[in-house]
Coordinates of C-alpha atoms in Angstrom, one line a residue:
M30 CA 47.6 115.8 125.3
D31 CA 46.9 112.8 127.2
T32 CA 43.6 112.2 125.3
L33 CA 46.1 112.8 121.9
K34 CA 48.3 110.1 123.3
K35 CA 45.8 107.8 123.8
A36 CA 43.9 108.1 120.8
A37 CA 47.3 107.8 118.8
K38 CA 47.6 104.4 120.9
W39 CA 44.7 103.3 119.6
T40 CA 44.9 104.0 116.1
G41 CA 48.6 102.4 115.8
I42 CA 47.0 99.7 117.3
V43 CA 44.3 99.2 115.5
L44 CA 46.4 99.9 112.2
I45 CA 48.8 97.1 113.2
G46 CA 46.0 95.0 113.7
L47 CA 44.2 95.6 110.5
L48 CA 47.4 95.0 108.8
G49 CA 48.1 91.6 110.2
V50 CA 44.6 90.6 109.1
V51 CA 45.2 91.5 105.6
L52 CA 48.9 89.9 105.7
L53 CA 47.4 86.9 106.9
G54 CA 44.3 87.1 104.2
G55 CA 46.9 87.8 101.4
G56 CA 49.3 84.5 102.5
K57 CA 51.4 85.9 104.5
V58 CA 50.5 83.9 107.7
T59 CA 53.9 84.3 109.9
S60 CA 53.7 88.3 109.2
G61 CA 50.1 88.6 110.0
T62 CA 50.2 86.5 113.1
L63 CA 53.4 88.3 114.3
L64 CA 51.7 91.7 113.8
V65 CA 48.1 90.5 115.1
A66 CA 50.2 89.5 118.4
T67 CA 51.3 92.2 118.7
A68 CA 48.3 94.2 118.6
F69 CA 47.1 92.2 121.2
I70 CA 50.2 92.3 122.9
A71 CA 50.0 96.5 123.0
T72 CA 46.5 96.7 124.2
L73 CA 47.8 95.3 127.5
P74 CA 47.6 98.2 130.0
V75 CA 51.4 99.5 130.3
R76 CA 51.8 99.1 134.4
R77 CA 51.7 95.2 134.3
H78 CA 54.7 95.0 131.9
R79 CA 57.9 94.4 133.5
L80 CA 59.9 95.5 130.5
P81 CA 61.5 98.8 130.3
L82 CA 60.1 101.2 127.8
W83 CA 63.2 101.0 125.7
V84 CA 63.3 96.9 125.9
R85 CA 58.9 96.8 124.4
I86 CA 60.2 99.4 121.7
A87 CA 63.0 97.4 120.1
L88 CA 60.9 94.9 120.4
I89 CA 58.2 96.3 118.4
C90 CA 61.0 97.3 115.9
A91 CA 62.4 93.9 115.4
V92 CA 58.6 92.4 114.7
F93 CA 58.2 95.1 111.8
A94 CA 61.6 94.0 110.7
L95 CA 60.6 90.6 110.3
V96 CA 57.6 91.6 109.0
T97 CA 59.2 94.2 106.3
W98 CA 61.8 91.2 105.5
N99 CA 58.9 88.6 105.0
I100 CA 56.9 90.9 102.8
S101 CA 60.2 91.3 100.3
T102 CA 60.6 87.6 100.0
T103 CA 57.3 87.9 97.7
D104 CA 57.9 86.6 94.5
L105 CA 55.9 88.8 92.0
P106 CA 53.5 87.6 89.1
G107 CA 55.9 87.5 85.3
S108 CA 59.4 87.2 87.6
G109 CA 58.7 83.4 87.4
A110 CA 58.5 80.7 84.2
M111 CA 54.9 80.6 84.7
T112 CA 52.2 82.9 86.5
C113 CA 49.5 80.9 87.9
T114 CA 48.1 82.8 90.3
E115 CA 44.5 84.2 89.4
N116 CA 45.4 88.1 90.1
S117 CA 48.5 88.1 88.0
E118 CA 46.6 89.6 85.0
T119 CA 45.1 92.8 86.9
F120 CA 48.8 93.6 88.7
A121 CA 50.3 96.3 87.5
P122 CA 54.1 97.1 88.7
T123 CA 54.5 100.6 89.9
G124 CA 58.5 100.4 89.6
V125 CA 59.3 99.8 93.3
K126 CA 59.9 96.1 94.1
F127 CA 58.6 96.4 97.7
I128 CA 55.5 98.3 97.2
D129 CA 54.6 95.8 94.0
Q130 CA 55.2 92.9 96.9
F131 CA 52.8 94.9 99.2
L132 CA 50.4 95.5 96.5
H133 CA 50.3 91.8 95.1
I134 CA 49.4 90.7 98.9
V135 CA 46.8 93.0 99.3
N136 CA 45.1 92.2 96.1
G137 CA 45.5 88.8 97.0
F138 CA 43.7 89.5 100.1
I139 CA 40.8 91.2 98.2
A140 CA 40.9 88.6 95.8
Q141 CA 40.0 86.0 98.9
A142 CA 37.1 88.1 100.3
A143 CA 35.4 89.2 97.4
P144 CA 32.2 86.8 96.9

């Protein structure tokens, strides 16, 4: 059981860090920085923390709430008067606004990562 807990913890930390990198590359600097910092802080040993477990969980939930709010403020292509983004031609809405905003950020990351 201890191995399963460690594997789940490290998988979560890696996914948080990767999501932070994708958000940084997609133009959401504040959200990406928060998630990368959260991933680094989560790697610190638990015994060295002076905060109780419930406070650490509340802080992580607050970080995710801020990231979710920041993603939800993303303007989608076609919603304004002019669309001048390079990936607006390939943008296909799914019908769920938050998922569309997140996919728009990921497409921006992929567009920057492509050679």
